[in-house]
Amino acid sequence: MSRRRATWLKHLRTSTSLAAEHERAARALIAGTRNADGAALARVLHLDASLTVDGGGHVPAPRTPLRGRVEVVRYLTRVLGDSEVDTVIESVNGMPGVVVRRGATVVGVLVLRVRRSLVCEAWLVANPDKLESWNRR
């Protein structure tokens, strides 16, 4: 096997397992917020997890990143656990992420960085200007 093919196969295996790891984390995150189960949600988050929320000045959002499992659980439970929103797993930048809809309108896209099956960083884009392309689909 050529070196180039071996490198490509290694990358493919790594990306496939990384995507599966992201999807497992996203599913656990959604289940924890749907069931208002903070303990289950905490189990998928790294102890030092951080969450950055981009509201773009249009949507209320923390001004600085939330740090630590407790703060991230509190925020995600409140926002994603809202009975008026629906959360689904979709590809976001090539990896499984969480898309948040209110009715037919995308109101948030959550991107995850997963390491060793735990979410260590997350970014929630709630800025309507940045979600226009999601709402044109």
PDB file of C-alpha atoms in Angstrom:
ATOM      1  CA  MET A   1       0.000   0.000   0.000  1.00  0.00           C
ATOM      2  CA  SER A   2       1.344   3.400  -0.893  1.00  0.00           C
ATOM      3  CA  ARG A   3       2.171   5.875   1.845  1.00  0.00           C
ATOM      4  CA  ARG A   4      -0.398   8.318   0.444  1.00  0.00           C
ATOM      5  CA  ARG A   5      -3.189   5.705   0.557  1.00  0.00           C
ATOM      6  CA  ALA A   6      -2.223   4.640   4.087  1.00  0.00           C
ATOM      7  CA  THR A   7      -2.364   8.270   5.246  1.00  0.00           C
ATOM      8  CA  TRP A   8      -5.759   8.730   3.595  1.00  0.00           C
ATOM      9  CA  LEU A   9      -7.142   5.544   5.211  1.00  0.00           C
ATOM     10  CA  LYS A  10      -5.838   6.602   8.627  1.00  0.00           C
ATOM     11  CA  HIS A  11      -7.492  10.018   8.204  1.00  0.00           C
ATOM     12  CA  LEU A  12     -10.751   8.368   7.103  1.00  0.00           C
ATOM     13  CA  ARG A  13     -10.799   6.022  10.138  1.00  0.00           C
ATOM     14  CA  THR A  14      -9.984   8.911  12.476  1.00  0.00           C
ATOM     15  CA  SER A  15     -12.644  11.205  11.005  1.00  0.00           C
ATOM     16  CA  THR A  16     -15.249   8.448  11.026  1.00  0.00           C
ATOM     17  CA  SER A  17     -14.598   7.621  14.671  1.00  0.00           C
ATOM     18  CA  LEU A  18     -14.416  11.324  15.552  1.00  0.00           C
ATOM     19  CA  ALA A  19     -17.764  11.936  13.838  1.00  0.00           C
ATOM     20  CA  ALA A  20     -19.279   8.985  15.721  1.00  0.00           C
ATOM     21  CA  GLU A  21     -17.908  10.361  18.988  1.00  0.00           C
ATOM     22  CA  HIS A  22     -19.422  13.797  18.215  1.00  0.00           C
ATOM     23  CA  GLU A  23     -22.755  12.218  17.355  1.00  0.00           C
ATOM     24  CA  ARG A  24     -22.852  10.199  20.606  1.00  0.00           C
ATOM     25  CA  ALA A  25     -22.081  13.358  22.580  1.00  0.00           C
ATOM     26  CA  ALA A  26     -24.730  15.361  20.697  1.00  0.00           C
ATOM     27  CA  ARG A  27     -27.347  12.660  21.313  1.00  0.00           C
ATOM     28  CA  ALA A  28     -26.528  12.534  25.023  1.00  0.00           C
ATOM     29  CA  LEU A  29     -26.635  16.317  25.215  1.00  0.00           C
ATOM     30  CA  ILE A  30     -30.056  16.453  23.547  1.00  0.00           C
ATOM     31  CA  ALA A  31     -31.420  13.681  25.772  1.00  0.00           C
ATOM     32  CA  GLY A  32     -30.175  15.441  28.905  1.00  0.00           C
ATOM     33  CA  THR A  33     -31.783  18.745  27.946  1.00  0.00           C
ATOM     34  CA  ARG A  34     -35.072  17.196  26.750  1.00  0.00           C
ATOM     35  CA  ASN A  35     -35.476  15.318  30.006  1.00  0.00           C
ATOM     36  CA  ALA A  36     -34.227  18.238  32.130  1.00  0.00           C
ATOM     37  CA  ASP A  37     -31.675  15.776  33.478  1.00  0.00           C
ATOM     38  CA  GLY A  38     -28.764  17.943  34.570  1.00  0.00           C
ATOM     39  CA  ALA A  39     -26.855  14.917  35.873  1.00  0.00           C
ATOM     40  CA  ALA A  40     -27.047  13.153  32.499  1.00  0.00           C
ATOM     41  CA  LEU A  41     -26.014  16.351  30.746  1.00  0.00           C
ATOM     42  CA  ALA A  42     -23.096  16.821  33.141  1.00  0.00           C
ATOM     43  CA  ARG A  43     -21.844  13.298  32.348  1.00  0.00           C
ATOM     44  CA  VAL A  44     -21.246  14.272  28.705  1.00  0.00           C
ATOM     45  CA  LEU A  45     -19.392  17.492  29.608  1.00  0.00           C
ATOM     46  CA  HIS A  46     -15.754  17.773  30.587  1.00  0.00           C
ATOM     47  CA  LEU A  47     -15.275  19.214  34.074  1.00  0.00           C
ATOM     48  CA  ASP A  48     -13.709  22.344  32.545  1.00  0.00           C
ATOM     49  CA  ALA A  49     -16.104  22.598  29.588  1.00  0.00           C
ATOM     50  CA  SER A  50     -16.663  26.012  28.071  1.00  0.00           C
ATOM     51  CA  LEU A  51     -19.557  27.438  26.088  1.00  0.00           C
ATOM     52  CA  THR A  52     -19.358  30.553  23.938  1.00  0.00           C
ATOM     53  CA  VAL A  53     -22.685  32.038  22.840  1.00  0.00           C
ATOM     54  CA  ASP A  54     -22.914  34.419  19.873  1.00  0.00           C
ATOM     55  CA  GLY A  55     -26.133  36.409  20.079  1.00  0.00           C
ATOM     56  CA  GLY A  56     -24.791  39.216  17.919  1.00  0.00           C
ATOM     57  CA  GLY A  57     -26.521  41.802  20.067  1.00  0.00           C
ATOM     58  CA  HIS A  58     -29.884  40.550  18.766  1.00  0.00           C
ATOM     59  CA  VAL A  59     -30.379  37.681  21.198  1.00  0.00           C
ATOM     60  CA  PRO A  60     -29.613  37.774  24.928  1.00  0.00           C
ATOM     61  CA  ALA A  61     -26.324  35.958  25.474  1.00  0.00           C
ATOM     62  CA  PRO A  62     -23.566  35.852  28.078  1.00  0.00           C
ATOM     63  CA  ARG A  63     -20.897  38.442  27.297  1.00  0.00           C
ATOM     64  CA  THR A  64     -18.052  36.088  28.127  1.00  0.00           C
ATOM     65  CA  PRO A  65     -17.698  32.332  27.635  1.00  0.00           C
ATOM     66  CA  LEU A  66     -19.285  30.195  30.333  1.00  0.00           C
ATOM     67  CA  ARG A  67     -16.678  28.080  32.075  1.00  0.00           C
ATOM     68  CA  GLY A  68     -17.110  24.834  33.952  1.00  0.00           C
ATOM     69  CA  ARG A  69     -19.587  22.013  33.810  1.00  0.00           C
ATOM     70  CA  VAL A  70     -22.073  23.586  36.245  1.00  0.00           C
ATOM     71  CA  GLU A  71     -22.419  26.854  34.301  1.00  0.00           C
ATOM     72  CA  VAL A  72     -22.683  25.106  30.940  1.00  0.00           C
ATOM     73  CA  VAL A  73     -25.310  22.644  32.231  1.00  0.00           C
ATOM     74  CA  ARG A  74     -27.357  25.477  33.711  1.00  0.00           C
ATOM     75  CA  TYR A  75     -27.347  27.468  30.459  1.00  0.00           C
ATOM     76  CA  LEU A  76     -27.953  24.565  28.062  1.00  0.00           C
ATOM     77  CA  THR A  77     -30.753  23.152  30.211  1.00  0.00           C
ATOM     78  CA  ARG A  78     -32.524  26.491  30.167  1.00  0.00           C
ATOM     79  CA  VAL A  79     -32.025  27.233  26.469  1.00  0.00           C
ATOM     80  CA  LEU A  80     -32.239  23.796  24.845  1.00  0.00           C
ATOM     81  CA  GLY A  81     -34.740  22.438  27.356  1.00  0.00           C
ATOM     82  CA  ASP A  82     -37.296  25.096  26.368  1.00  0.00           C
ATOM     83  CA  SER A  83     -40.517  23.267  25.438  1.00  0.00           C
ATOM     84  CA  GLU A  84     -40.959  25.555  22.417  1.00  0.00           C
ATOM     85  CA  VAL A  85     -37.748  24.472  20.696  1.00  0.00           C
ATOM     86  CA  ASP A  86     -36.840  21.314  18.859  1.00  0.00           C
ATOM     87  CA  THR A  87     -33.260  20.051  18.747  1.00  0.00           C
ATOM     88  CA  VAL A  88     -31.904  17.757  16.042  1.00  0.00           C
ATOM     89  CA  ILE A  89     -28.503  16.466  15.054  1.00  0.00           C
ATOM     90  CA  GLU A  90     -27.273  17.724  11.706  1.00  0.00           C
ATOM     91  CA  SER A  91     -23.922  18.154  10.034  1.00  0.00           C
ATOM     92  CA  VAL A  92     -22.336  21.437  11.063  1.00  0.00           C
ATOM     93  CA  ASN A  93     -19.006  22.214   9.405  1.00  0.00           C
ATOM     94  CA  GLY A  94     -18.646  18.542   8.502  1.00  0.00           C
ATOM     95  CA  MET A  95     -19.269  17.142  11.994  1.00  0.00           C
ATOM     96  CA  PRO A  96     -22.440  16.266  13.879  1.00  0.00           C
ATOM     97  CA  GLY A  97     -23.791  19.277  15.751  1.00  0.00           C
ATOM     98  CA  VAL A  98     -27.112  20.363  17.215  1.00  0.00           C
ATOM     99  CA  VAL A  99     -29.560  22.544  15.309  1.00  0.00           C
ATOM    100  CA  VAL A 100     -32.179  24.332  17.408  1.00  0.00           C
ATOM    101  CA  ARG A 101     -35.491  25.241  15.790  1.00  0.00           C
ATOM    102  CA  ARG A 102     -38.486  27.179  16.992  1.00  0.00           C
ATOM    103  CA  GLY A 103     -41.196  26.050  14.597  1.00  0.00           C
ATOM    104  CA  ALA A 104     -39.636  26.101  11.140  1.00  0.00           C
ATOM    105  CA  THR A 105     -37.044  28.736  12.066  1.00  0.00           C
ATOM    106  CA  VAL A 106     -33.478  27.838  13.036  1.00  0.00           C
ATOM    107  CA  VAL A 107     -32.730  29.863  16.177  1.00  0.00           C
ATOM    108  CA  GLY A 108     -29.415  28.278  17.080  1.00  0.00           C
ATOM    109  CA  VAL A 109     -26.619  26.033  15.902  1.00  0.00           C
ATOM    110  CA  LEU A 110     -24.459  24.320  18.505  1.00  0.00           C
ATOM    111  CA  VAL A 111     -20.989  23.206  17.463  1.00  0.00           C
ATOM    112  CA  LEU A 112     -19.139  20.776  19.706  1.00  0.00           C
ATOM    113  CA  ARG A 113     -15.511  19.929  20.287  1.00  0.00           C
ATOM    114  CA  VAL A 114     -15.362  16.458  21.749  1.00  0.00           C
ATOM    115  CA  ARG A 115     -12.321  14.797  23.238  1.00  0.00           C
ATOM    116  CA  ARG A 116     -12.370  11.345  24.817  1.00  0.00           C
ATOM    117  CA  SER A 117     -16.168  11.221  24.534  1.00  0.00           C
ATOM    118  CA  LEU A 118     -16.640  14.441  26.525  1.00  0.00           C
ATOM    119  CA  VAL A 119     -17.631  17.861  25.234  1.00  0.00           C
ATOM    120  CA  CYS A 120     -14.758  20.156  26.157  1.00  0.00           C
ATOM    121  CA  GLU A 121     -15.848  23.216  24.145  1.00  0.00           C
ATOM    122  CA  ALA A 122     -19.102  24.300  22.575  1.00  0.00           C
ATOM    123  CA  TRP A 123     -20.169  27.298  20.530  1.00  0.00           C
ATOM    124  CA  LEU A 124     -23.802  28.297  20.208  1.00  0.00           C
ATOM    125  CA  VAL A 125     -24.546  30.617  17.307  1.00  0.00           C
ATOM    126  CA  ALA A 126     -27.870  32.340  17.997  1.00  0.00           C
ATOM    127  CA  ASN A 127     -27.164  35.504  16.004  1.00  0.00           C
ATOM    128  CA  PRO A 128     -30.015  35.698  13.438  1.00  0.00           C
ATOM    129  CA  ASP A 129     -27.698  37.347  10.894  1.00  0.00           C
ATOM    130  CA  LYS A 130     -25.409  34.302  10.968  1.00  0.00           C
ATOM    131  CA  LEU A 131     -28.329  31.873  10.783  1.00  0.00           C
ATOM    132  CA  GLU A 132     -29.811  33.267   7.549  1.00  0.00           C
ATOM    133  CA  SER A 133     -28.277  30.505   5.404  1.00  0.00           C
ATOM    134  CA  TRP A 134     -29.696  27.842   7.756  1.00  0.00           C
ATOM    135  CA  ASN A 135     -33.152  29.352   7.373  1.00  0.00           C
ATOM    136  CA  ARG A 136     -32.959  29.403   3.562  1.00  0.00           C
ATOM    137  CA  ARG A 137     -32.555  25.615   3.377  1.00  0.00           C
TER     138      ARG A 137
END
